Amino acid sequence: MFSVPFSTAALAQTVALAPQAVTAEPASAVSYKAPHLVFKKNLQPVTYTENDSQRALNSLKHDALIQNAALRSEIAFVQDLESATVLYQKNSDAVRPIASITKLMTALVVAESGLPMDEMLQIIDDDVDRVKYSSSRLSVGSTLSRADMMHLALMSSENRAAHALGRNYPGGLAAFVRAMNDKARALGMRNTHFVEPTGLSSDNVSSPRDLVKLLAAASKQPRIHQYTTNDQYSVQVGRGRQLVFNNTNRLVKNANWDIQVSKTGFINEAGECLVMLTKIEDREVAIVLLNSSGRYSRIGDAVRIRNLVEKSNGLAML
């Protein structure tokens, strides 16, 4: 065998004289349309389409709208009835006193009872509020039809009228309260309980989700729709004396609102309350506001919620 002389200097010279290796073609640049995601398994980038990016941006804007709603009600719940989509919620699982929202159930039981609406009922001493000692324009001895009693109970939240409706139910007041609770169970209102028909007792309690079910059921009764959305109503009581009553929800006077069912309520334990079924840009929306602070704060919250729904609809159309 022959040995070939070898030196480090010779190797260096050989390497220097050798032709350079051909480099690979440059990889094509990859551009992403922000935002993009990376799968954890294979770390492959996934690019969003323009529509996906817009939806993500809309979602962020919607969250910002909700955060900035700044409602003054302790409890708020807003739901699209057709799709069952919850549009807004705040403490939506809480069970609270509902004050005169109770009267929606009172009216629903009467409306479904089949009792004659033209039957005349009289206010008696038993109908006087001995719980909160609230005032009433219906003096003892006033006589009105069952329909008018329901009208005033719903539109003006007349406690004596509501109590008279329950007292004149077959079996009396106890049977009427049982009928209220039976109807609540039939509607699936599992967190609701009634002890009397006016809402003056703080033991009348419900949850926002239950009250949406009550609104939906009440909306099927034409009388409840009419009586809760009338702006004003006059009745004659004793010796031709006429009394004019107004709606406790001033939004029914506003032509910009399309309200299907409305009821307000207040006792100290419940705070200012408002429930409504209204149409907002062709969407049938249920609004529940409980324990709002300040006399007009529930109205302000309703307006803020309407603005929120309208802006949300605008985002959805982008």
mmCIF file of N, CA and C in Angstrom, residues 242-313:
data_model
loop_
_atom_site.group_PDB
_atom_site.id
_atom_site.type_symbol
_atom_site.label_atom_id
_atom_site.label_comp_id
_atom_site.label_asym_id
_atom_site.label_seq_id
_atom_site.Cartn_x
_atom_site.Cartn_y
_atom_site.Cartn_z
ATOM 1 N N GLN A 242 -115.849 60.188 38.949
ATOM 2 C CA GLN A 242 -114.906 59.622 37.984
ATOM 3 C C GLN A 242 -113.475 59.801 38.463
ATOM 4 N N LEU A 243 -112.701 58.735 38.345
ATOM 5 C CA LEU A 243 -111.283 58.772 38.708
ATOM 6 C C LEU A 243 -110.452 58.435 37.471
ATOM 7 N N VAL A 244 -109.362 59.171 37.287
ATOM 8 C CA VAL A 244 -108.456 58.940 36.171
ATOM 9 C C VAL A 244 -107.164 58.336 36.718
ATOM 10 N N PHE A 245 -106.775 57.196 36.163
ATOM 11 C CA PHE A 245 -105.556 56.497 36.586
ATOM 12 C C PHE A 245 -104.534 56.514 35.454
ATOM 13 N N ASN A 246 -103.262 56.535 35.833
ATOM 14 C CA ASN A 246 -102.178 56.550 34.853
ATOM 15 C C ASN A 246 -101.311 55.298 34.977
ATOM 16 N N ASN A 247 -100.601 54.986 33.907
ATOM 17 C CA ASN A 247 -99.694 53.841 33.909
ATOM 18 C C ASN A 247 -98.445 54.167 34.722
ATOM 19 N N THR A 248 -97.999 53.227 35.529
ATOM 20 C CA THR A 248 -96.816 53.438 36.360
ATOM 21 C C THR A 248 -95.515 53.340 35.564
ATOM 22 N N ASN A 249 -95.584 52.862 34.328
ATOM 23 C CA ASN A 249 -94.408 52.797 33.452
ATOM 24 C C ASN A 249 -94.534 53.890 32.393
ATOM 25 N N ARG A 250 -93.783 54.959 32.530
ATOM 26 C CA ARG A 250 -93.936 56.088 31.611
ATOM 27 C C ARG A 250 -93.429 55.786 30.206
ATOM 28 N N LEU A 251 -92.746 54.658 30.021
ATOM 29 C CA LEU A 251 -92.273 54.315 28.679
ATOM 30 C C LEU A 251 -93.425 53.963 27.737
ATOM 31 N N VAL A 252 -94.589 53.589 28.283
ATOM 32 C CA VAL A 252 -95.708 53.248 27.409
ATOM 33 C C VAL A 252 -96.208 54.488 26.654
ATOM 34 N N LYS A 253 -95.871 55.671 27.154
ATOM 35 C CA LYS A 253 -96.262 56.909 26.475
ATOM 36 C C LYS A 253 -95.328 57.256 25.321
ATOM 37 N N ASN A 254 -94.188 56.597 25.277
ATOM 38 C CA ASN A 254 -93.163 56.913 24.289
ATOM 39 C C ASN A 254 -93.419 56.147 22.997
ATOM 40 N N ALA A 255 -93.648 56.875 21.918
ATOM 41 C CA ALA A 255 -93.977 56.242 20.639
ATOM 42 C C ALA A 255 -92.809 55.434 20.074
ATOM 43 N N ASN A 256 -91.613 55.653 20.579
ATOM 44 C CA ASN A 256 -90.450 54.914 20.085
ATOM 45 C C ASN A 256 -90.353 53.507 20.673
ATOM 46 N N TRP A 257 -91.203 53.221 21.660
ATOM 47 C CA TRP A 257 -91.195 51.892 22.271
ATOM 48 C C TRP A 257 -92.419 51.117 21.804
ATOM 49 N N ASP A 258 -92.221 49.849 21.452
ATOM 50 C CA ASP A 258 -93.312 48.954 21.073
ATOM 51 C C ASP A 258 -93.433 47.899 22.176
ATOM 52 N N ILE A 259 -94.168 48.246 23.230
ATOM 53 C CA ILE A 259 -94.245 47.408 24.428
ATOM 54 C C ILE A 259 -95.467 46.503 24.340
ATOM 55 N N GLN A 260 -95.246 45.218 24.557
ATOM 56 C CA GLN A 260 -96.318 44.226 24.509
ATOM 57 C C GLN A 260 -96.902 43.941 25.885
ATOM 58 N N VAL A 261 -96.042 43.861 26.892
ATOM 59 C CA VAL A 261 -96.463 43.639 28.281
ATOM 60 C C VAL A 261 -95.529 44.449 29.166
ATOM 61 N N SER A 262 -96.091 45.044 30.218
ATOM 62 C CA SER A 262 -95.280 45.857 31.119
ATOM 63 C C SER A 262 -95.812 45.749 32.533
ATOM 64 N N LYS A 263 -94.909 45.750 33.510
ATOM 65 C CA LYS A 263 -95.338 45.829 34.918
ATOM 66 C C LYS A 263 -94.191 46.374 35.757
ATOM 67 N N THR A 264 -94.542 47.323 36.620
ATOM 68 C CA THR A 264 -93.581 47.878 37.561
ATOM 69 C C THR A 264 -93.865 47.322 38.952
ATOM 70 N N GLY A 265 -92.931 47.568 39.862
ATOM 71 C CA GLY A 265 -93.146 47.160 41.245
ATOM 72 C C GLY A 265 -92.194 47.871 42.179
ATOM 73 N N PHE A 266 -92.641 48.024 43.417
ATOM 74 C CA PHE A 266 -91.748 48.570 44.454
ATOM 75 C C PHE A 266 -92.265 48.225 45.843
ATOM 76 N N ILE A 267 -91.390 47.678 46.644
ATOM 77 C CA ILE A 267 -91.460 47.683 48.103
ATOM 78 C C ILE A 267 -90.007 47.832 48.556
ATOM 79 N N ASN A 268 -89.787 48.210 49.793
ATOM 80 C CA ASN A 268 -88.413 48.438 50.245
ATOM 81 C C ASN A 268 -87.526 47.217 50.057
ATOM 82 N N GLU A 269 -88.089 46.028 50.310
ATOM 83 C CA GLU A 269 -87.280 44.804 50.221
ATOM 84 C C GLU A 269 -86.920 44.443 48.786
ATOM 85 N N ALA A 270 -87.706 44.915 47.828
ATOM 86 C CA ALA A 270 -87.488 44.547 46.421
ATOM 87 C C ALA A 270 -86.801 45.642 45.617
ATOM 88 N N GLY A 271 -86.871 46.879 46.104
ATOM 89 C CA GLY A 271 -86.357 47.993 45.321
ATOM 90 C C GLY A 271 -87.273 48.281 44.137
ATOM 91 N N GLU A 272 -86.818 49.164 43.272
ATOM 92 C CA GLU A 272 -87.580 49.482 42.064
ATOM 93 C C GLU A 272 -87.442 48.332 41.065
ATOM 94 N N CYS A 273 -88.567 47.855 40.553
ATOM 95 C CA CYS A 273 -88.570 46.709 39.638
ATOM 96 C C CYS A 273 -89.324 47.052 38.354
ATOM 97 N N LEU A 274 -88.928 46.417 37.282
ATOM 98 C CA LEU A 274 -89.604 46.603 35.995
ATOM 99 C C LEU A 274 -89.403 45.359 35.141
ATOM 100 N N VAL A 275 -90.502 44.847 34.605
ATOM 101 C CA VAL A 275 -90.407 43.770 33.607
ATOM 102 C C VAL A 275 -91.185 44.225 32.373
ATOM 103 N N MET A 276 -90.646 43.906 31.212
ATOM 104 C CA MET A 276 -91.295 44.293 29.961
ATOM 105 C C MET A 276 -91.049 43.241 28.891
ATOM 106 N N LEU A 277 -92.027 43.127 28.016
ATOM 107 C CA LEU A 277 -91.852 42.396 26.773
ATOM 108 C C LEU A 277 -92.018 43.437 25.672
ATOM 109 N N THR A 278 -90.980 43.663 24.897
ATOM 110 C CA THR A 278 -90.992 44.740 23.916
ATOM 111 C C THR A 278 -90.302 44.303 22.638
ATOM 112 N N LYS A 279 -90.613 44.966 21.549
ATOM 113 C CA LYS A 279 -89.955 44.694 20.280
ATOM 114 C C LYS A 279 -88.861 45.723 20.047
ATOM 115 N N ILE A 280 -87.669 45.238 19.787
ATOM 116 C CA ILE A 280 -86.528 46.100 19.489
ATOM 117 C C ILE A 280 -85.954 45.654 18.152
ATOM 118 N N GLU A 281 -86.153 46.479 17.136
ATOM 119 C CA GLU A 281 -85.685 46.162 15.783
ATOM 120 C C GLU A 281 -86.146 44.764 15.356
ATOM 121 N N ASP A 282 -87.454 44.530 15.469
ATOM 122 C CA ASP A 282 -88.100 43.286 15.045
ATOM 123 C C ASP A 282 -87.724 42.076 15.886
ATOM 124 N N ARG A 283 -87.064 42.298 17.019
ATOM 125 C CA ARG A 283 -86.778 41.206 17.945
ATOM 126 C C ARG A 283 -87.697 41.347 19.153
ATOM 127 N N GLU A 284 -88.343 40.240 19.532
ATOM 128 C CA GLU A 284 -89.191 40.239 20.721
ATOM 129 C C GLU A 284 -88.299 39.977 21.928
ATOM 130 N N VAL A 285 -88.128 41.006 22.747
ATOM 131 C CA VAL A 285 -87.133 40.972 23.816
ATOM 132 C C VAL A 285 -87.807 41.088 25.174
ATOM 133 N N ALA A 286 -87.461 40.187 26.085
ATOM 134 C CA ALA A 286 -87.936 40.251 27.466
ATOM 135 C C ALA A 286 -86.868 40.937 28.309
ATOM 136 N N ILE A 287 -87.291 41.914 29.108
ATOM 137 C CA ILE A 287 -86.383 42.672 29.966
ATOM 138 C C ILE A 287 -86.852 42.536 31.410
ATOM 139 N N VAL A 288 -85.945 42.124 32.285
ATOM 140 C CA VAL A 288 -86.245 41.996 33.716
ATOM 141 C C VAL A 288 -85.224 42.816 34.484
ATOM 142 N N LEU A 289 -85.701 43.772 35.280
ATOM 143 C CA LEU A 289 -84.839 44.617 36.108
ATOM 144 C C LEU A 289 -85.372 44.585 37.538
ATOM 145 N N LEU A 290 -84.547 44.134 38.471
ATOM 146 C CA LEU A 290 -84.962 44.030 39.867
ATOM 147 C C LEU A 290 -84.000 44.791 40.772
ATOM 148 N N ASN A 291 -84.565 45.337 41.840
ATOM 149 C CA ASN A 291 -83.804 46.050 42.862
ATOM 150 C C ASN A 291 -82.937 47.151 42.257
ATOM 151 N N SER A 292 -83.591 48.024 41.522
ATOM 152 C CA SER A 292 -82.893 49.184 40.986
ATOM 153 C C SER A 292 -82.922 50.297 42.023
ATOM 154 N N SER A 293 -81.837 51.067 42.094
ATOM 155 C CA SER A 293 -81.748 52.137 43.095
ATOM 156 C C SER A 293 -82.118 53.472 42.461
ATOM 157 N N GLY A 294 -83.023 54.187 43.080
ATOM 158 C CA GLY A 294 -83.455 55.461 42.525
ATOM 159 C C GLY A 294 -84.773 55.315 41.794
ATOM 160 N N ARG A 295 -85.626 56.308 41.926
ATOM 161 C CA ARG A 295 -86.993 56.202 41.418
ATOM 162 C C ARG A 295 -87.040 55.965 39.915
ATOM 163 N N TYR A 296 -86.166 56.650 39.160
ATOM 164 C CA TYR A 296 -86.214 56.555 37.705
ATOM 165 C C TYR A 296 -85.092 55.688 37.123
ATOM 166 N N SER A 297 -84.344 55.031 37.983
ATOM 167 C CA SER A 297 -83.203 54.262 37.490
ATOM 168 C C SER A 297 -83.628 53.050 36.667
ATOM 169 N N ARG A 298 -84.782 52.451 36.997
ATOM 170 C CA ARG A 298 -85.236 51.296 36.217
ATOM 171 C C ARG A 298 -85.593 51.724 34.789
ATOM 172 N N ILE A 299 -86.125 52.935 34.624
ATOM 173 C CA ILE A 299 -86.424 53.441 33.289
ATOM 174 C C ILE A 299 -85.126 53.713 32.541
ATOM 175 N N GLY A 300 -84.171 54.330 33.226
ATOM 176 C CA GLY A 300 -82.871 54.572 32.602
ATOM 177 C C GLY A 300 -82.184 53.287 32.197
ATOM 178 N N ASP A 301 -82.283 52.265 33.038
ATOM 179 C CA ASP A 301 -81.682 50.972 32.704
ATOM 180 C C ASP A 301 -82.354 50.358 31.479
ATOM 181 N N ALA A 302 -83.675 50.490 31.386
ATOM 182 C CA ALA A 302 -84.390 49.958 30.220
ATOM 183 C C ALA A 302 -83.917 50.640 28.946
ATOM 184 N N VAL A 303 -83.715 51.946 29.012
ATOM 185 C CA VAL A 303 -83.219 52.687 27.843
ATOM 186 C C VAL A 303 -81.803 52.244 27.495
ATOM 187 N N ARG A 304 -80.958 52.062 28.502
ATOM 188 C CA ARG A 304 -79.586 51.608 28.245
ATOM 189 C C ARG A 304 -79.580 50.208 27.628
ATOM 190 N N ILE A 305 -80.478 49.350 28.093
ATOM 191 C CA ILE A 305 -80.559 48.003 27.531
ATOM 192 C C ILE A 305 -81.011 48.058 26.073
ATOM 193 N N ARG A 306 -81.978 48.903 25.786
ATOM 194 C CA ARG A 306 -82.419 49.037 24.392
ATOM 195 C C ARG A 306 -81.265 49.488 23.498
ATOM 196 N N ASN A 307 -80.503 50.462 23.955
ATOM 197 C CA ASN A 307 -79.346 50.924 23.180
ATOM 198 C C ASN A 307 -78.338 49.801 22.984
ATOM 199 N N LEU A 308 -78.151 49.008 24.017
ATOM 200 C CA LEU A 308 -77.221 47.879 23.939
ATOM 201 C C LEU A 308 -77.667 46.871 22.893
ATOM 202 N N VAL A 309 -78.964 46.527 22.896
ATOM 203 C CA VAL A 309 -79.486 45.558 21.928
ATOM 204 C C VAL A 309 -79.382 46.106 20.510
ATOM 205 N N GLU A 310 -79.700 47.383 20.330
ATOM 206 C CA GLU A 310 -79.617 47.988 18.996
ATOM 207 C C GLU A 310 -78.190 48.004 18.482
ATOM 208 N N LYS A 311 -77.227 48.322 19.344
ATOM 209 C CA LYS A 311 -75.824 48.325 18.925
ATOM 210 C C LYS A 311 -75.344 46.913 18.649
ATOM 211 N N SER A 312 -75.812 45.955 19.452
ATOM 212 C CA SER A 312 -75.447 44.556 19.219
ATOM 213 C C SER A 312 -75.987 44.080 17.861
ATOM 214 N N ASN A 313 -77.208 44.485 17.531
ATOM 215 C CA ASN A 313 -77.771 44.144 16.224
ATOM 216 C C ASN A 313 -76.949 44.739 15.099
#
